[in-house]
Amino acid sequence: MAASSSAVAKTMVLPELLDAIVSYFMSDMTTLTACLRVNNSFHEAAARHLWERCGSGGGPNGGWPGVQWSGPDNFPEIRHLAALAENPARLQWYARYVTCMFFAIEAGDGGCETSISSRHESRYHNIFSRTSFPRLRLLKVDIPGDGALYSSGSSLLHYLQPALQYCQISGGSFTDEFISLMKIRCKSMRELKLGYTRGNTSFDEVATSEYGMINFIQSMPSLRLFDVRGVVDGIWSFKLLVAMAQQGNLHTLSLPDIPDAWTSDFVRFPHDGLFLKTRNLTTGLSDACLEILVPYLSRIQSLWLNVSGRSLRILTAAARCASLKYLNLHLEADDIVRGRDLLLLTNSCPLLRWLEVSAKGSEPCSHLDVGCENITDATIDHLARSCAELYHLSLCLAGSTLTEQSLLSLSRHCKGLSLLNITADVDLDALLRDDHRNCFPRLDDFELRPPPPSDRRHYANPVQTLKRLLEAAPGLRYLELGSGERFENRTPSEQELQDKFDSLVEVSRGTGTDVTARNIRIDLLPDV
């Protein structure tokens, strides 16, 4: 009697069974390697998972949020694949399984006697020049310093495969030959990131032309993300900007700075003629330029802006983007953020989830902050009520007069807040006096900067205060109160908490009563 179609559908054939067995060893490279030697069937199943990812700089998703891979957490390095070069047929056998490749600094002791150029994996490009990677879906070349000399466009051509969808190249050269071949071979390309290396501020050789780049953009309808900030400076023009802004499917653009001289050229285009599909934009510009661009950005959801010159109108311009969810502004250190502009922004953009204002060139805890004017606890209360979906707030402002009332407002109305970085004169005892448990249920990263000078009372029981803070934010992993020492990969003991908190507050010698917060960093991580 013939088997029913449903019975056949439920029956697992041998390759499926082996794949299910091998999947139990996904995090165990030793066992996967042993499976290669069982028989041909096990070899096929294990090799597909073992060689899916290859390289040193991959991480869990290769730097692409939302991209998931099924291979082991620890995967082979490029050198392991290159070691097969003496037998080209064997090299090709394993190369056909590779789905993603990451070229970075090779694992090792990295002693001073060893140069970067002798340890970065891009030195293997020529070895793979006659090898095909038919399943290659993600390519990431991130070579700092002198490693760029191995990453010329001609040395990367063999990686341009039809399956390639995600490509990031940092350093080396970028030529018309490379992008011409990419548009022919990589019809499924979705995300392309071209950047400079750490230590190099531009490509060693930007050999592509304006015409070549425009033709490439117009020939890649599959492209969804294009990041060329800092790469095409030599050919950056209004014509090139228009080509990118008119590409029908690009939803994420990262561009070089847009000069004020181009603002008069925008009037030649209707408001629905540029950036129609753009949802995320990263660039540098002035507030005057943003005011001209805003009518073209009606659907924009994310703005990451490096603002040039004084920018008194930058928030009011951004407030005209009603769909805005993410706003990140890097301002001049002597700029001022005004309370009325912040109110206008929160009134006009109720969907806001991410708000960060920082000074250019500032590092965490550098205290190089933007100034503020009339930003009070009432301003923050209005922000919290208007933007209840807010989960990232970073407002380190010089001259801040905010107090614990601002934190209370955020705890009441922004329950999803996961990062809070704020300058405020906060009495932790007053903040945590009443029902404080789980008032920040999702807070993961908390940085509190006291405005100098900050007069504070002495904490009678500093350990208890800190414990209550952890009860208020049970998911807290990073607590930063300035810069300095940190606890690495473990939860500090009670005595360590006492010592750290004692160093956090210091009774001034002058009066014996004033307490000034020092800059200290405490990282709270789970036991390992």
mmCIF file of C-alpha atoms in Angstrom, residues 85-233:
data_model
loop_
_atom_site.group_PDB
_atom_site.id
_atom_site.type_symbol
_atom_site.label_atom_id
_atom_site.label_comp_id
_atom_site.label_asym_id
_atom_site.label_seq_id
_atom_site.Cartn_x
_atom_site.Cartn_y
_atom_site.Cartn_z
ATOM 1 C CA ALA A 85 46.016 25.864 -0.123
ATOM 2 C CA GLU A 86 48.598 23.156 -0.938
ATOM 3 C CA ASN A 87 45.656 21.032 -2.099
ATOM 4 C CA PRO A 88 43.411 23.361 -4.152
ATOM 5 C CA ALA A 89 40.694 20.729 -4.535
ATOM 6 C CA ARG A 90 40.490 20.268 -0.763
ATOM 7 C CA LEU A 91 40.475 24.050 -0.230
ATOM 8 C CA GLN A 92 37.597 24.393 -2.685
ATOM 9 C CA TRP A 93 35.740 21.529 -0.987
ATOM 10 C CA TYR A 94 35.533 23.417 2.305
ATOM 11 C CA ALA A 95 35.229 26.884 0.731
ATOM 12 C CA ARG A 96 31.881 25.876 -0.756
ATOM 13 C CA TYR A 97 30.427 25.745 2.773
ATOM 14 C CA VAL A 98 31.603 29.197 3.844
ATOM 15 C CA THR A 99 28.698 31.593 4.282
ATOM 16 C CA CYS A 100 30.471 34.484 5.999
ATOM 17 C CA MET A 101 34.103 35.599 6.229
ATOM 18 C CA PHE A 102 35.624 38.063 8.696
ATOM 19 C CA PHE A 103 39.117 39.445 8.081
ATOM 20 C CA ALA A 104 40.686 41.107 11.135
ATOM 21 C CA ILE A 105 43.692 40.754 13.412
ATOM 22 C CA GLU A 106 44.614 37.132 13.817
ATOM 23 C CA ALA A 107 44.318 35.694 17.309
ATOM 24 C CA GLY A 108 47.629 35.501 19.159
ATOM 25 C CA ASP A 109 49.759 37.178 21.770
ATOM 26 C CA GLY A 110 50.214 40.274 19.585
ATOM 27 C CA GLY A 111 53.610 41.132 21.052
ATOM 28 C CA CYS A 112 55.313 44.397 20.201
ATOM 29 C CA GLU A 113 57.806 42.554 18.016
ATOM 30 C CA THR A 114 54.987 41.372 15.777
ATOM 31 C CA SER A 115 53.698 43.961 13.304
ATOM 32 C CA ILE A 116 50.040 44.248 12.442
ATOM 33 C CA SER A 117 50.794 43.485 8.796
ATOM 34 C CA SER A 118 52.171 40.066 9.750
ATOM 35 C CA ARG A 119 49.102 39.172 11.793
ATOM 36 C CA HIS A 120 46.094 40.456 9.902
ATOM 37 C CA GLU A 121 44.109 37.941 7.924
ATOM 38 C CA SER A 122 43.965 40.010 4.745
ATOM 39 C CA ARG A 123 47.384 38.648 3.853
ATOM 40 C CA TYR A 124 45.528 35.512 2.717
ATOM 41 C CA HIS A 125 43.528 37.287 -0.029
ATOM 42 C CA ASN A 126 45.915 36.195 -2.768
ATOM 43 C CA ILE A 127 45.813 32.577 -1.581
ATOM 44 C CA PHE A 128 42.061 32.524 -2.223
ATOM 45 C CA SER A 129 42.259 34.286 -5.609
ATOM 46 C CA ARG A 130 41.430 31.056 -7.511
ATOM 47 C CA THR A 131 38.892 29.827 -4.961
ATOM 48 C CA SER A 132 35.141 30.144 -5.351
ATOM 49 C CA PHE A 133 32.847 30.870 -2.398
ATOM 50 C CA PRO A 134 29.417 30.120 -3.912
ATOM 51 C CA ARG A 135 27.527 30.445 -0.614
ATOM 52 C CA LEU A 136 29.302 33.550 0.674
ATOM 53 C CA ARG A 137 26.630 35.826 2.084
ATOM 54 C CA LEU A 138 28.574 38.178 4.377
ATOM 55 C CA LEU A 139 32.055 39.652 3.885
ATOM 56 C CA LYS A 140 33.705 41.848 6.495
ATOM 57 C CA VAL A 141 37.213 43.237 5.994
ATOM 58 C CA ASP A 142 38.262 45.309 9.007
ATOM 59 C CA ILE A 143 41.991 45.891 8.882
ATOM 60 C CA PRO A 144 43.527 48.619 11.065
ATOM 61 C CA GLY A 145 46.783 50.439 10.477
ATOM 62 C CA ASP A 146 49.244 48.988 7.999
ATOM 63 C CA GLY A 147 46.911 46.101 7.169
ATOM 64 C CA ALA A 148 45.261 48.269 4.537
ATOM 65 C CA LEU A 149 47.977 47.480 2.010
ATOM 66 C CA TYR A 150 46.519 43.970 1.550
ATOM 67 C CA SER A 151 42.983 45.172 0.869
ATOM 68 C CA SER A 152 43.093 46.711 -2.586
ATOM 69 C CA GLY A 153 40.004 46.331 -4.714
ATOM 70 C CA SER A 154 41.699 43.880 -7.085
ATOM 71 C CA SER A 155 42.581 41.532 -4.215
ATOM 72 C CA LEU A 156 38.923 41.265 -3.174
ATOM 73 C CA LEU A 157 37.289 40.539 -6.536
ATOM 74 C CA HIS A 158 36.977 36.778 -5.974
ATOM 75 C CA TYR A 159 34.716 37.364 -2.965
ATOM 76 C CA LEU A 160 32.072 39.056 -5.135
ATOM 77 C CA GLN A 161 29.675 36.140 -5.380
ATOM 78 C CA PRO A 162 25.981 36.094 -6.410
ATOM 79 C CA ALA A 163 24.884 35.140 -2.880
ATOM 80 C CA LEU A 164 26.689 38.112 -1.255
ATOM 81 C CA GLN A 165 24.198 40.326 0.595
ATOM 82 C CA TYR A 166 26.216 42.040 3.352
ATOM 83 C CA CYS A 167 29.608 43.611 2.692
ATOM 84 C CA GLN A 168 31.791 45.829 4.879
ATOM 85 C CA ILE A 169 35.253 46.929 3.787
ATOM 86 C CA SER A 170 37.395 49.163 6.003
ATOM 87 C CA GLY A 171 40.678 50.290 4.519
ATOM 88 C CA GLY A 172 42.507 49.523 1.323
ATOM 89 C CA SER A 173 41.370 50.955 -1.981
ATOM 90 C CA PHE A 174 38.034 51.197 -3.722
ATOM 91 C CA THR A 175 38.046 51.282 -7.520
ATOM 92 C CA ASP A 176 35.625 51.517 -10.437
ATOM 93 C CA GLU A 177 36.655 47.967 -11.367
ATOM 94 C CA PHE A 178 35.524 46.712 -7.978
ATOM 95 C CA ILE A 179 32.119 48.415 -7.959
ATOM 96 C CA SER A 180 31.496 47.560 -11.621
ATOM 97 C CA LEU A 181 32.066 43.873 -10.923
ATOM 98 C CA MET A 182 29.965 44.089 -7.770
ATOM 99 C CA LYS A 183 26.933 45.442 -9.642
ATOM 100 C CA ILE A 184 27.254 42.614 -12.207
ATOM 101 C CA ARG A 185 27.790 39.728 -9.792
ATOM 102 C CA CYS A 186 26.034 40.818 -6.588
ATOM 103 C CA LYS A 187 22.459 41.439 -7.671
ATOM 104 C CA SER A 188 21.200 40.523 -4.184
ATOM 105 C CA MET A 189 23.406 42.987 -2.269
ATOM 106 C CA ARG A 190 21.407 44.516 0.579
ATOM 107 C CA GLU A 191 23.908 46.326 2.787
ATOM 108 C CA LEU A 192 27.236 47.870 1.768
ATOM 109 C CA LYS A 193 29.499 49.622 4.275
ATOM 110 C CA LEU A 194 32.701 51.270 3.134
ATOM 111 C CA GLY A 195 34.778 52.954 5.824
ATOM 112 C CA TYR A 196 38.274 53.930 6.808
ATOM 113 C CA THR A 197 40.492 51.921 9.094
ATOM 114 C CA ARG A 198 41.374 52.746 12.651
ATOM 115 C CA GLY A 199 44.450 54.922 12.343
ATOM 116 C CA ASN A 200 43.645 55.897 8.742
ATOM 117 C CA THR A 201 41.086 58.632 8.101
ATOM 118 C CA SER A 202 40.476 57.807 4.455
ATOM 119 C CA PHE A 203 40.999 55.063 1.942
ATOM 120 C CA ASP A 204 44.600 54.728 0.776
ATOM 121 C CA GLU A 205 43.418 54.994 -2.785
ATOM 122 C CA VAL A 206 39.968 56.304 -3.653
ATOM 123 C CA ALA A 207 40.205 55.431 -7.314
ATOM 124 C CA THR A 208 36.509 55.338 -8.127
ATOM 125 C CA SER A 209 34.977 58.195 -10.101
ATOM 126 C CA GLU A 210 31.815 60.205 -9.578
ATOM 127 C CA TYR A 211 30.330 58.657 -12.723
ATOM 128 C CA GLY A 212 31.296 55.136 -11.591
ATOM 129 C CA MET A 213 29.691 55.615 -8.202
ATOM 130 C CA ILE A 214 26.475 57.117 -9.613
ATOM 131 C CA ASN A 215 26.183 54.317 -12.154
ATOM 132 C CA PHE A 216 26.711 51.763 -9.389
ATOM 133 C CA ILE A 217 23.969 53.246 -7.204
ATOM 134 C CA GLN A 218 21.484 53.393 -10.062
ATOM 135 C CA SER A 219 22.231 49.766 -10.988
ATOM 136 C CA MET A 220 21.681 48.318 -7.490
ATOM 137 C CA PRO A 221 17.925 48.323 -6.762
ATOM 138 C CA SER A 222 18.414 45.611 -4.116
ATOM 139 C CA LEU A 223 20.598 47.892 -1.951
ATOM 140 C CA ARG A 224 18.900 48.861 1.324
ATOM 141 C CA LEU A 225 21.839 50.281 3.313
ATOM 142 C CA PHE A 226 24.746 52.313 1.925
ATOM 143 C CA ASP A 227 27.455 53.656 4.233
ATOM 144 C CA VAL A 228 30.131 55.754 2.526
ATOM 145 C CA ARG A 229 30.778 58.380 5.186
ATOM 146 C CA GLY A 230 34.431 59.425 5.047
ATOM 147 C CA VAL A 231 35.165 57.368 1.930
ATOM 148 C CA VAL A 232 33.992 59.347 -1.117
ATOM 149 C CA ASP A 233 35.184 62.787 0.011
#
